[in-house]
Structures are given as C-alpha cells and as structure tokens.
Coordinates of C-alpha atoms (C1' of nucleotides) in Angstrom, one line a residue:
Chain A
X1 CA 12.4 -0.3 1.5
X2 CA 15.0 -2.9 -0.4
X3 CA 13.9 -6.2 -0.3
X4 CA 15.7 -8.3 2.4
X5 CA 17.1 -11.1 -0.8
X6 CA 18.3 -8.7 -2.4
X7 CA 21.0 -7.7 0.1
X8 CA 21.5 -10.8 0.5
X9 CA 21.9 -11.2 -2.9
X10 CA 24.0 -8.0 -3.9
X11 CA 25.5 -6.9 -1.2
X12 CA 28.6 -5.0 -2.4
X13 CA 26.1 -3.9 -5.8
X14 CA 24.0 -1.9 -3.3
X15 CA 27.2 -0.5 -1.0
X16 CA 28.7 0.7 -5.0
X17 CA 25.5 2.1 -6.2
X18 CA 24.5 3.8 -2.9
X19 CA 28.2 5.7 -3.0
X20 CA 26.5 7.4 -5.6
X21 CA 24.3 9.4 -2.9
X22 CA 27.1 10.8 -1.2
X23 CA 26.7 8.0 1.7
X24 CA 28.5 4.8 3.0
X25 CA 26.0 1.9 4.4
X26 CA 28.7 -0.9 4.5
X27 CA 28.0 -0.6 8.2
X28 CA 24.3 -0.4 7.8
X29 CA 24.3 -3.5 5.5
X30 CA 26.7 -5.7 7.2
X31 CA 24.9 -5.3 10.7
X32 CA 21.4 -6.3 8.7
X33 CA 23.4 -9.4 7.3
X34 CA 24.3 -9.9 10.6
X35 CA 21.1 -10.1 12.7
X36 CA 19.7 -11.5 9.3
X37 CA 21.9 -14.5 10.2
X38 CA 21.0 -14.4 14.1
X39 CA 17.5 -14.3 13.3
X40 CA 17.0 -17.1 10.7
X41 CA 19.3 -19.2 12.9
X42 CA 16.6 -18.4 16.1
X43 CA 13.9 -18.6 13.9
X44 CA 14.8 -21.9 12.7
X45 CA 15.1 -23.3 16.1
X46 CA 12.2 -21.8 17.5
X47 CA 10.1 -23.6 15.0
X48 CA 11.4 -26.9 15.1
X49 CA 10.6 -26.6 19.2
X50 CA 7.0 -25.6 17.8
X51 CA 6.7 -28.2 16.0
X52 CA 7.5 -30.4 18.8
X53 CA 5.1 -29.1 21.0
X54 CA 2.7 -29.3 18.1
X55 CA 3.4 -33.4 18.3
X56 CA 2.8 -33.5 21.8
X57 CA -0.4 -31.3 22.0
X58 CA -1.9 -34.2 19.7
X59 CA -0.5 -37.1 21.1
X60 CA -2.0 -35.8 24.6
X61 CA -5.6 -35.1 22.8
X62 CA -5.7 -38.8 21.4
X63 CA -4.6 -40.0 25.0
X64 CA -7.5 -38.1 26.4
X65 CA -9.8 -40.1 23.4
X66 CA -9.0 -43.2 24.4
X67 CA -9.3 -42.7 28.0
X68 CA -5.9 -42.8 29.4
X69 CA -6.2 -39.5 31.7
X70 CA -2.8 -40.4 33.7
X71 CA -0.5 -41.0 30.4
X72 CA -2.1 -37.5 29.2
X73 CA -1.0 -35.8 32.5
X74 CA 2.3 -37.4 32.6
X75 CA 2.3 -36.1 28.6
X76 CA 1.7 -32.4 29.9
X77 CA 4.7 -32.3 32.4
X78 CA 7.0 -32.5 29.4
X79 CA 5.8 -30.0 27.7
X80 CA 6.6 -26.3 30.2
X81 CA 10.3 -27.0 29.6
X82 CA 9.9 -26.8 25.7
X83 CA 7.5 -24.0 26.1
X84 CA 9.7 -21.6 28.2
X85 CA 12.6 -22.5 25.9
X86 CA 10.4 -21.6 22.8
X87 CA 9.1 -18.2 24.2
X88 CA 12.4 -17.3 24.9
X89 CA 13.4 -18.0 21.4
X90 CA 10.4 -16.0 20.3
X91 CA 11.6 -12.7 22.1
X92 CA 14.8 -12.8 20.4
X93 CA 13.4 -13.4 17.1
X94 CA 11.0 -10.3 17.6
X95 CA 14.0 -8.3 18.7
X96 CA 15.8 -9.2 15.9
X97 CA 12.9 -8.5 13.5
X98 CA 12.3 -5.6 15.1
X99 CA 16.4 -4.3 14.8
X100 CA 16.2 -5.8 11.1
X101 CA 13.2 -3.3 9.8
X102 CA 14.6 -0.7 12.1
X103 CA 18.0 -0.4 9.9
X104 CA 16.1 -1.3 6.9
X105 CA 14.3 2.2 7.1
X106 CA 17.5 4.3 6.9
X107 CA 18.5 2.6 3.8
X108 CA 17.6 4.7 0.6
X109 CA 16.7 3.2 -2.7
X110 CA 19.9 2.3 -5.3
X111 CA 20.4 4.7 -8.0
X112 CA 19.7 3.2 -11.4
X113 CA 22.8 3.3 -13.7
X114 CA 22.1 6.5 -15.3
X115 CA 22.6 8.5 -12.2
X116 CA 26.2 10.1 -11.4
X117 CA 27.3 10.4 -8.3
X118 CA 26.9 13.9 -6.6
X119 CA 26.3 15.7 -3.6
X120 CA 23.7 18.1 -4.2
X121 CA 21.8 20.5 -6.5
X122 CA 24.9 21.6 -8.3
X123 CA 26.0 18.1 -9.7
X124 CA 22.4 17.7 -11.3
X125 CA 22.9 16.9 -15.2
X126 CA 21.0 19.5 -17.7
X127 CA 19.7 16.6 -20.3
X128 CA 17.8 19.1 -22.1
X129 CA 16.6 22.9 -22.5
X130 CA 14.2 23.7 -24.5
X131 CA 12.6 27.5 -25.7
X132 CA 14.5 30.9 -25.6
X133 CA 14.5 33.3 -22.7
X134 CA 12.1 36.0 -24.1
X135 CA 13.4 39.2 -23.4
X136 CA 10.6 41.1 -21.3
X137 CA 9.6 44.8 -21.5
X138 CA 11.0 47.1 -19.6
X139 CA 9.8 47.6 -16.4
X140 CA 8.7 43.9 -16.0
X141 CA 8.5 43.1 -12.3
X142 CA 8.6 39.5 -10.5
X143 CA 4.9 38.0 -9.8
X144 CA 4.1 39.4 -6.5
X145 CA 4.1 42.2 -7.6
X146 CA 1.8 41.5 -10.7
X147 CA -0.5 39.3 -8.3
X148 CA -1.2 43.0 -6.0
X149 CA -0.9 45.0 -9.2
X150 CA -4.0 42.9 -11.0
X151 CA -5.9 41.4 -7.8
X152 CA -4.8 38.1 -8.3
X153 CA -3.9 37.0 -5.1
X154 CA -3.7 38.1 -1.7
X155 CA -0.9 36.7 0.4
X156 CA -2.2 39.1 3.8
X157 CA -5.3 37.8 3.6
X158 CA -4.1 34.2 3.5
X159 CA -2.1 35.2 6.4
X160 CA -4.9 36.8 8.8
X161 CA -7.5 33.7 8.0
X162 CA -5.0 30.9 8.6
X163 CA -0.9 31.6 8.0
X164 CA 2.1 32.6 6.4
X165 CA 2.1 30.2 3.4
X166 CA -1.6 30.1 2.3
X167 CA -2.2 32.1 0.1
X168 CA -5.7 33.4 -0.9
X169 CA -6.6 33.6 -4.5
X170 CA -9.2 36.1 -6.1
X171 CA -11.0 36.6 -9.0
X172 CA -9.0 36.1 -12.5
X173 CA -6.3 34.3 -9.9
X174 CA -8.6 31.8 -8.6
X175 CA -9.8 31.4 -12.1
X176 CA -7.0 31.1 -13.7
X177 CA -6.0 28.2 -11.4
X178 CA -9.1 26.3 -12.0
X179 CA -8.5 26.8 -15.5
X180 CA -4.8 24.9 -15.1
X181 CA -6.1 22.1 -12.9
X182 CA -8.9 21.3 -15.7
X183 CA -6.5 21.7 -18.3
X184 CA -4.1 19.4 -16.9
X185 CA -6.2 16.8 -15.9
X186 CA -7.8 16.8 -19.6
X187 CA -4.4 16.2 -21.0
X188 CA -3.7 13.4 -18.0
X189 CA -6.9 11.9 -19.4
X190 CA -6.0 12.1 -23.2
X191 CA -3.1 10.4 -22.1
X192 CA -4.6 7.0 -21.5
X193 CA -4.7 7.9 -17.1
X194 CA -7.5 7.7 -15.5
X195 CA -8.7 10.3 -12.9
X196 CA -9.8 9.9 -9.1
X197 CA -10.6 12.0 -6.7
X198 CA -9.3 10.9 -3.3
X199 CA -9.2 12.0 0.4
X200 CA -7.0 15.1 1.4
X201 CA -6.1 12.6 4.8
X202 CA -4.7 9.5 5.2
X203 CA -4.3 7.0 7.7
X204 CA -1.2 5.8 9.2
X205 CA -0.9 2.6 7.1
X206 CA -1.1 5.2 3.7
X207 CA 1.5 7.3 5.0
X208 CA 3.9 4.1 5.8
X209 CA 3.1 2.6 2.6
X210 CA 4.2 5.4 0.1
X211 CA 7.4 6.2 2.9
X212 CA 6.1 9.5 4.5
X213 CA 6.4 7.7 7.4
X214 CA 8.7 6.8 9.1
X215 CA 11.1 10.0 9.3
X216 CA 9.0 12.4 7.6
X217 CA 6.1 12.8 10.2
X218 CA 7.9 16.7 10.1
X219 CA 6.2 17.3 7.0
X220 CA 3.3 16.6 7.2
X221 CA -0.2 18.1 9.3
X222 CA -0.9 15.8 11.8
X223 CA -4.4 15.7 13.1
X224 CA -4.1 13.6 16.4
X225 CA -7.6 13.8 17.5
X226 CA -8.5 11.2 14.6
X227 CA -5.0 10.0 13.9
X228 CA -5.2 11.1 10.3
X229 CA -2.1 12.9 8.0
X230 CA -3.0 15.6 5.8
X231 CA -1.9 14.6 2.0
X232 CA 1.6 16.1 1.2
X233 CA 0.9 14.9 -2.7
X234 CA -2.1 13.0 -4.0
X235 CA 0.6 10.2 -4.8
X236 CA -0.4 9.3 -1.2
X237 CA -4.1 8.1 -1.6
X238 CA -3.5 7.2 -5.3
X239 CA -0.4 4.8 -4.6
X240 CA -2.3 3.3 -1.8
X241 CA -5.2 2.7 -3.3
X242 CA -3.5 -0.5 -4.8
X243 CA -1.6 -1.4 -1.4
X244 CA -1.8 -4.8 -0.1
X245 CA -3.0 -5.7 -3.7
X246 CA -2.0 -8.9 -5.9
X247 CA -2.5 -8.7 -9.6
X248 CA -3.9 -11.6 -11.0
X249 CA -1.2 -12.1 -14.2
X250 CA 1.2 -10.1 -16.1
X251 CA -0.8 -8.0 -18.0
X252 CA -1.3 -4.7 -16.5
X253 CA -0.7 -1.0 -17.0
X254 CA -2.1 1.0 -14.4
X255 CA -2.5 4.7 -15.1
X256 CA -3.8 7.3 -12.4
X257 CA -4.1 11.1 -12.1
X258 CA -5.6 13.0 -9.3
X259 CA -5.8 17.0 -8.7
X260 CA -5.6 17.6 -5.2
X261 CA -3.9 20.2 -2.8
X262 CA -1.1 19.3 -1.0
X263 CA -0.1 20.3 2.7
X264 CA 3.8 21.0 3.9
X265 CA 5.0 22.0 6.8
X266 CA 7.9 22.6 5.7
X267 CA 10.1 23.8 8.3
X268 CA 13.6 25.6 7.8
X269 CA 12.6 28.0 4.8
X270 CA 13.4 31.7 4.6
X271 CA 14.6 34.6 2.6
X272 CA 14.0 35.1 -1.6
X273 CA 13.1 31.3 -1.6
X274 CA 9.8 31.8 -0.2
X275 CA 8.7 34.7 -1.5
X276 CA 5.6 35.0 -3.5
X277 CA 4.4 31.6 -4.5
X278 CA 7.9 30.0 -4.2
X279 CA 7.0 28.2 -1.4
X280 CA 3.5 27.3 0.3
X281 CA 2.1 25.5 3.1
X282 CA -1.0 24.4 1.0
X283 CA -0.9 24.4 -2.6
X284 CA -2.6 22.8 -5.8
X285 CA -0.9 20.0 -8.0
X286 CA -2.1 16.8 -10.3
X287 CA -0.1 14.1 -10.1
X288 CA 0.4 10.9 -12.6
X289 CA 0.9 8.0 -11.0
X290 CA 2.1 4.2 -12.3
X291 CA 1.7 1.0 -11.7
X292 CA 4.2 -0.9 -14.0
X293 CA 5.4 -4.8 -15.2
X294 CA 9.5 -4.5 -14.1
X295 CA 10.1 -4.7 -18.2
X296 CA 8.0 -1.5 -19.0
X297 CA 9.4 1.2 -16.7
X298 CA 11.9 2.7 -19.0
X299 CA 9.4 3.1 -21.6
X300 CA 7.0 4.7 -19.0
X301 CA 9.1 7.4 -17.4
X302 CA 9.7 8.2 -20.9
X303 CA 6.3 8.8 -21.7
X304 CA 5.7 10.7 -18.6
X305 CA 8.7 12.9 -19.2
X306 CA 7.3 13.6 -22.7
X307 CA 3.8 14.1 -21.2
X308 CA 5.5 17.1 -18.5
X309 CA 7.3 18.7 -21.7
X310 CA 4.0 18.7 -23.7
X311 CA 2.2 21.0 -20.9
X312 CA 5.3 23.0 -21.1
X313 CA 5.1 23.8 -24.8
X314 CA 1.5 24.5 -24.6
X315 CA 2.1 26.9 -22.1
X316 CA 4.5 28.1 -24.0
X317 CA 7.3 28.0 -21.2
X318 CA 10.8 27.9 -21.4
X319 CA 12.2 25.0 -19.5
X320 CA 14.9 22.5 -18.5
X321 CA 15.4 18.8 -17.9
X322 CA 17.6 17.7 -15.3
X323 CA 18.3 14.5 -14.0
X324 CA 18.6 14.1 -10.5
X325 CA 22.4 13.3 -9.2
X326 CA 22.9 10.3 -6.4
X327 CA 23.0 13.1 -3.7
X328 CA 19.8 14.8 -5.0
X329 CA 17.8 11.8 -5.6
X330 CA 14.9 11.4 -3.0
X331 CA 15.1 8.8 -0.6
X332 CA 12.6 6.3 -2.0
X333 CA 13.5 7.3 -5.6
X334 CA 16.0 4.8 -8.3
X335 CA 16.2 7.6 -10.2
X336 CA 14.6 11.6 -10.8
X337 CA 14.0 14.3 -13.1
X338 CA 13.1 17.6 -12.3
X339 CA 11.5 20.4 -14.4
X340 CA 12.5 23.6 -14.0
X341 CA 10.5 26.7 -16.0
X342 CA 12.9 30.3 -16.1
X343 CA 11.8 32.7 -14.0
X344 CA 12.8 35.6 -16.5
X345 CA 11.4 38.2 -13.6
X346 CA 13.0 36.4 -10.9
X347 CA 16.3 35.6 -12.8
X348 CA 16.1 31.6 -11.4
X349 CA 14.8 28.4 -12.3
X350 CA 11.9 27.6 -10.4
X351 CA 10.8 23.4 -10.1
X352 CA 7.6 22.6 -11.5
X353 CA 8.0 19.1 -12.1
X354 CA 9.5 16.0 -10.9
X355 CA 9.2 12.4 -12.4
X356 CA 10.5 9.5 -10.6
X357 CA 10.5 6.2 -10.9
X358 CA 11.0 4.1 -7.5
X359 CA 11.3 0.3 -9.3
X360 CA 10.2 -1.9 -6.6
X361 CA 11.6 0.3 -3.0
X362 CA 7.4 1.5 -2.4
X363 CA 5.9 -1.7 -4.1
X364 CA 7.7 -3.7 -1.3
X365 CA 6.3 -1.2 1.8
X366 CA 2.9 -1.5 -0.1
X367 CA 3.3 -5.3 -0.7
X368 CA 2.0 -4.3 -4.3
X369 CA 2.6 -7.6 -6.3
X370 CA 1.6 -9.4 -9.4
X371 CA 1.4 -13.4 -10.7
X372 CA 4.0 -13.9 -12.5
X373 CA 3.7 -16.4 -15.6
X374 CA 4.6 -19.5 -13.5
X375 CA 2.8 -18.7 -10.5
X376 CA 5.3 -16.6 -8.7
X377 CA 4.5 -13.3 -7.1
X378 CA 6.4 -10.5 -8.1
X379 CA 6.7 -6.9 -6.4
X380 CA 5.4 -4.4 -9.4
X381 CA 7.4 -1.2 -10.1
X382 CA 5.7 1.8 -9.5
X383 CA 6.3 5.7 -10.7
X384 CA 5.0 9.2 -10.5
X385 CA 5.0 12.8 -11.4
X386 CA 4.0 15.8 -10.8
X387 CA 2.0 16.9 -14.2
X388 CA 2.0 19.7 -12.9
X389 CA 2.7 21.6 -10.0
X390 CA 0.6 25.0 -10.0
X391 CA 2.1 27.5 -8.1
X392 CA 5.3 28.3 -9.7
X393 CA 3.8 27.9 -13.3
X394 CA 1.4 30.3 -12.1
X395 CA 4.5 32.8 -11.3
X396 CA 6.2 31.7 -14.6
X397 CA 2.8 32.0 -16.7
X398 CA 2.3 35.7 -15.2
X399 CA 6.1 36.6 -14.9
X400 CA 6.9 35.2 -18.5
X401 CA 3.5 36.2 -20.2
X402 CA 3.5 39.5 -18.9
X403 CA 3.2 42.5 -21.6
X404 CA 3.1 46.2 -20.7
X405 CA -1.2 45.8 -21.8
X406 CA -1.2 42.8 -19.5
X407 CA -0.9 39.4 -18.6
X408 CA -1.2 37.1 -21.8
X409 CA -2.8 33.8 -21.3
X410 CA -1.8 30.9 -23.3
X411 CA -4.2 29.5 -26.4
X412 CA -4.6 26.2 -24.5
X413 CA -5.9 27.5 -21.7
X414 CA -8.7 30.2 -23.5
X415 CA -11.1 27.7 -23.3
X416 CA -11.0 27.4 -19.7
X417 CA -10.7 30.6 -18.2
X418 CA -12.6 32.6 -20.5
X419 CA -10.4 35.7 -21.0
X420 CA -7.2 35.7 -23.1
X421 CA -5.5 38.3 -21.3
X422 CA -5.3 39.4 -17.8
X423 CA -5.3 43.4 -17.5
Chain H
rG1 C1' -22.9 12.1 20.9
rG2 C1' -26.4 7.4 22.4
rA3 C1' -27.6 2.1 21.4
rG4 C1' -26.6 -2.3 18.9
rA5 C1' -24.3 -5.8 15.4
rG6 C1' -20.1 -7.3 13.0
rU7 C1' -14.6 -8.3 11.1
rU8 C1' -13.1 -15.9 8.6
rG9 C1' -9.5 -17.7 2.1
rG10 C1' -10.5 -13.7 -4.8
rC11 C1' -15.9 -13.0 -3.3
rA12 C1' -20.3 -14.8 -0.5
rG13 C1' -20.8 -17.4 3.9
rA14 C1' -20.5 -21.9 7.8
rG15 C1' -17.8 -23.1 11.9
rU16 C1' -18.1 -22.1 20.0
rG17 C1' -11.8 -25.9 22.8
rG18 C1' -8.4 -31.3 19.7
rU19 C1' -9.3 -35.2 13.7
rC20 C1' -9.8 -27.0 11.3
rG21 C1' -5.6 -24.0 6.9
rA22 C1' -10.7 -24.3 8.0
rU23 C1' -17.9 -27.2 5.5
rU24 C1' -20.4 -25.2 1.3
rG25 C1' -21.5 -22.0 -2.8
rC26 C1' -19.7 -18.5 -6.6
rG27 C1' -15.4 -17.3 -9.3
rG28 C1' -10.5 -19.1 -11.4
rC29 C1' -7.7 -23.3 -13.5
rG30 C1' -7.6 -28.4 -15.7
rG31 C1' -10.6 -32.4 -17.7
rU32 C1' -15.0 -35.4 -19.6
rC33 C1' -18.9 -34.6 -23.2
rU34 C1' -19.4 -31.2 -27.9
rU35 C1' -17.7 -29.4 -34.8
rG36 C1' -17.2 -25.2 -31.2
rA37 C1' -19.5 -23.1 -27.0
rA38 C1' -23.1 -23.3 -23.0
rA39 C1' -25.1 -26.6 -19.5
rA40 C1' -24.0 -30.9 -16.7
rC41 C1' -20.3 -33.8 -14.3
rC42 C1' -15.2 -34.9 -12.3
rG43 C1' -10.8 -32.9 -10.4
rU44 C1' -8.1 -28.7 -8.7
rU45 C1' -7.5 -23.8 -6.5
rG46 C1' -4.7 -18.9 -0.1
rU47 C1' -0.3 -16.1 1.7
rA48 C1' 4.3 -15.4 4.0
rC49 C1' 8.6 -17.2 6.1
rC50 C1' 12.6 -21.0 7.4
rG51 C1' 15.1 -25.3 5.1
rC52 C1' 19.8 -27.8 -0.3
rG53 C1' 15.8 -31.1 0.3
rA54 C1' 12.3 -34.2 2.8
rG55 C1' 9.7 -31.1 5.3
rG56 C1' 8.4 -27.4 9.0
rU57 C1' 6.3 -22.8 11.1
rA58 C1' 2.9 -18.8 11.2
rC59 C1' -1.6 -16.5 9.6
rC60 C1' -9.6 -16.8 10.7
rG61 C1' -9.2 -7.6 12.0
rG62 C1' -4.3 -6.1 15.3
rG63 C1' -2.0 -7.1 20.1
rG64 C1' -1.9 -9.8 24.7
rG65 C1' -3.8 -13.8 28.0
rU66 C1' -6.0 -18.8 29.7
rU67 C1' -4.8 -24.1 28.1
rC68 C1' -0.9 -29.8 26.8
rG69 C1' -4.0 -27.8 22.7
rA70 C1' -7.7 -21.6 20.5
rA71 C1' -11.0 -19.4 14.4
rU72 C1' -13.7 -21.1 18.9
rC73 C1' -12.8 -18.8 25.9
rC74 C1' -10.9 -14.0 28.4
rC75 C1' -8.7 -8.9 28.1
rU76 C1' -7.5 -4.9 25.0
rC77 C1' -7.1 -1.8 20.6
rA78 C1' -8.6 -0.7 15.7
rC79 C1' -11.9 -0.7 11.9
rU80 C1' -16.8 -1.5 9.4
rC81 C1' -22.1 -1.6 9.4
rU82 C1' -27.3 -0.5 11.4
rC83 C1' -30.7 2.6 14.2
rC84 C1' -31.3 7.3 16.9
rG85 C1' -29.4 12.4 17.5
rC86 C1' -26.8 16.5 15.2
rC87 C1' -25.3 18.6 10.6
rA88 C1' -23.3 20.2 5.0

RNA sequence: GGAGAGUUGGCAGAGUGGUCGAUUGCGGCGGUCUUGAAAACCGUUGUACCGCGAGGUACCGGGGGUUCGAAUCCCUCACUCUCCGCCA
C-alpha cells in the first residue's frame, strides 16, 4: 500500500510512473486527495469539539469536589449538544477513512526507474542468458513422460488421493526432491540467511500484511472452520514474522530462508500450460526473504539475483534473466526479475525464479519500521525470492539431463540423493 | 470437547469511575563519581494522527454501550495460558 504522504507528496510522480503498468489512476489519486482533504478537515474539527468536551468533563468533576452539585448539573446540560455534534463528525471521519483505505488497495506499487513500460509477458527485457541449449539425443521426450518411464512421479495417483494438481512423488522422484530442498537451503545458509521453519497457515492479519488479502482470497485454500489461509509462498509466515515490529536503530540486515510447500488454487489454467509439473495446486519452494535499510536495496537484489544464477550453474541449467515490464510487474512489487530455465524437451522457457523487491509498498501494510538516526521512524524496505522453485527445475533437471542410459544428476546434488544417475 | 484464569508502555508488573498516558522494577539513553569500567546516585525514556506553530486528539487485546467523565462498569468478539479429556 503507498504511504498516504507520499501522494500527497508526488502526486503526478506516481500518475507517470504507474503509466508504466499499462494503467491510469489520475482518477484513483485525485478522489484519495480528495476525501484526504474532507477527512483531515472533519477530523480536525471533531477534535477540537473533543477537546472541548474534555474541558468540561473536568471542570464538572472539580465542581463535584468542591461541593457545588447544582453548577455541575447546570455544567452537564451543555455538554449533549457538543456530543451529538462530535459523533456526527466521527461517522464521517470513519466513512471517509474507510473510502480512503478502500481506494488505497487498488493502487499498485510505482515501478522503480529501471522498468519500461509494457503490457504483458512480451515486453519483458532479456538482461541476460546464460549456457547453450544442449542438443538432446534423439528420441528425447518432455518430463512426463520420463517421470512414468522411470517411476518418478505419479500424477493419477495424486489425482484419486486428493486432485488434479498434486502430484504424488515416488522413490528416486521423492528423493530427488529432498535432495533439492537440502541443497538449496544449504546454499541459502552459506549465504549469510538464516533458516525457519514456519506454519503452512496463516491468519488473516498474515495474509493482509504481505497483500494476499485483500483481492487475492481466490488463490488461496481457505479453511473457514478455523479462519486460517493455507500458505501460497513461505514469504507469508517469514515476512510476517517481523510485522508490527520497530527496529531499534539503523543497523540491520535481516536475512531469511524457509523451504515450505506452497498451495494455489489457481483458477483459469488449461491446455500445454499445465501439463506435467507446469502447473500444481501444491508444490515445494524455498524462498529468501529481506529485510533492508532504504540505502542497501540495490545492492541486495543484486546479491539475490547472483545467489538464483549460482543454483542455476550448479545445476548446470541453461537459463535467462528478464526484468519484469510495468504491465508484468506484480501488484505489490517496484520492480521484478524472473528466471526462466529452457525446456529443451518442451521447446519453452519455463519460470523458476522470481526476485523482487517491493521498497516500502509491504513494510507499510506490515507497519515494519526502524529508528532512524535522529529518532524518526522509518518504514524498512523489504524483498524476496524464490531460491528456488522445484517443480519445473525438476522437469528441466530430468528433461535437460536426460541421456539415452538415463537421467544424469548434477555433481552438487550427489551428495544428497545418493545416486548420480537416474535409470 | 469440559472447567477456570488472563490480555496494561521494549520487558516484568500495579492500578476497580475524575488529579491516569498511566505507580514501581528491569532494560535503554544522558549525567555525577572513576585513569577506565562496574556498583551507587541523579535525570530521562511509548506510538499514531491533526496543526505553520502554540498546541490538540486518540490508543491499557478488537468492536460497541452506560456516564458530564472509563484502563476501571456492562455487552460482544478475538487471542493466550492452566487443569481435565482425546490424540500424533
């Protein structure tokens, strides 16, 4: 959510850089100016009548003190007309309040200046590619295939115990997905992040704070019984682990990594997009998630963006960097990259990755601050990843590795699973 | 599922209708003393919003009510803890 001084502040910065998304809010931000006006002007009045009253509640308790009952009852007659005028004034202001949040929520976060302006997918900027598409042998075949030809996983059996899009993993398959969560989280931890192991629901404040909610209740499991969400990323329980929080000075770097799985509903999907591992109701990621002093963000989405490609090249992937465009860029984000590994099998790019950084749009929901220098307190910036996602570098690791003799795994993960090829 | 007790400032913990934004202790910050530190002593120390400012308003789990006046009384919701039951 943008903080209500800054549109105050920058209103025709905010209309320019939210063009970039494709979208217009000059009506948006001009009715919040607007009501912001109506309300501080009601606001303003309703407290001066409080204080008023305030002066008259005393008076009337000293009268009572000194035993003057019939100047305190004469006090008290003055006082309903002030108090019906004041509750009056209160409505408004909670109307207005009320109108003001209710706009505020439709207003995405401002790309930073690196973003172009574009409508979708296709106006994405490549910033990098890195590795050659290995030619693959003949006969090669895309992962759900390979998953049924070596026992890997079983997407039927997923389907009669729960649903389309739960897949059930077996043997080597399970195996080799343990194998990728440890491996990841060791390289999370080498990295300086610290690793937790959270709830897979959430409350209703969680789900507000990181912006699930409002809007987005589609996505998510909802289990009314006990008004809980099921966790569409482990960002969820690790951002809001430090909501409501103040840091006590300037000095902080907050570095977090959880492996959890994550639950999407996911409606609208069909076709080639879903096929396979493409696309799943429940699936496994780790996440890196920071907590970050306004002057160090650039320097950390760099590092996280160099942390994503180092688990690439280990794998030994072939992959792409792209950076988001204005129309691409999610809702609560200042600015994106995605990862995208080849799909040599599949003949696409498939997303493993994406690194945001959201500047101060979630640390104002999750009224995560810090003391600033002098005293102040200032809204932190905060950032995450996915480091990684597991499904589709599953398919890439088995459609990419694959050899006529078998699945190869890669050196890194040898120590983990145990076997270096899958046959 | 049954019964009970709670929720107050960074933490602990007083406060049952007015002088309470709130006793006190710990912690933090500043100072005295000291070569330095500790101890002791003195002082200071919440957040948000409105206002150019002086200043004002709100906040004692959330919401509502009674009252001239509510941390304190009433209603309601949420959460936490303890004991019993069940259970991995």
């Amino acid at each position: 959510m943008l903080e209500m001084t800054r549109i105050r502040a920058e209103r025709n910065e905010i209309i320019e850089g939210l063009k970039k998304r494709n979208i217009d809010v000059t009506e948006t931000i001009d009715a919040v100016l607007e009501k912001d006006q109506q309300w501080r002007a009601a606001k303003t009045s309703m407290e001066s009548i409080a204080s008023e009253l305030n002066k008259i509640a005393k008076e009337i308790g000293d009268l009572f003190r000194q035993g003057k009952a019939a100047e305190a009852e004469a006090a008290k007659t003055k006082t309903s007309e002030l108090k019906q005028e004041e509750s009056s004034l209160k409505t408004q202001v909670d109307e207005l309040e009320a109108a003001i949040t209710e706009l505020l929520y439709q207003i995405p976060n401002v790309p930073n200046a690196l973003v172009k302006a574009g409508k979708n997918e296709e106006d994405n900027e490549t910033v990098e590619e890195v590795g050659t598409r290995k030619p693959l042998h003949e006969g090669a075949v895309p992962h759900w295939e390979l998953t049924k030809q070596y026992n890997l996983i079983d997407f039927e059996l997923g389907v009669k115990v729960t649903g389309a899009g739960f897949p059930i993993y077996r043997g080597k398959g399970a195996k080799l997905q343990r194998a990728l969560i440890q491996f990841f989280l060791d390289e999370a931890e080498k990295a300086g992040y610290e690793e937790f192991i959270v709830p897979h629901v959430v409350n209703e404040a969680s789900a507000y704070g990181t912006g699930q909610l409002p809007d987005k209740e589609g996505q998510m499991y909802y289990i009314p019984e006990d008004d809980l969400y099921m966790i569409p990323t482990a960002e969820v329980p690790l951002t809001n682990i430090y909501r409501d929080v103040l840091l006590p000075d300037e000095s902080f770097s907050i570095k977090l990594t959880g492996y959890t799985p994550c639950f999407r509903r996911e409606a609208g999907s069909y076709g080639a997009h879903v096929r396979g591992l493409n696309r799943l109701h429940q699936f496994d990621k780790v996440e890196i998630v920071r907590i970050e002093h306004p002057t160090n963000t650039d320097k950390a989405l760099t590092e996280m963006i160099d942390h994503v490609k180092g688990l690439l090249a280990k794998l030994g992937l072939h992959y792409r960097v792209l950076r988001l465009c204005g129309g691409d860029t999610g809702f609560a984000s200042a600015m994106t990259y995605d990862f995208e590994v080849y799909s040599a099998a599949q003949e696409k790019w498939l997303e493993v990755s994406s690194c945001s950084r959201f500047d101060t749009f979630q640390a104002n929901r999750l009224k995560l601050r810090f003391k600033t220098a002098d005293k102040k307190n200032q809204l932190v910036h905060t950032l995450n990843g996915s480091a990684l996602a597991l499904p589709r570098i599953m398919a890439a690791l088995m459609e990419n590795h694959q050899t006529p003799e078998g699945i190869e795994i890669p050196e890194c993960l040898h120590k983990y699973t145990g076997f270096k090829v899958i046959n």
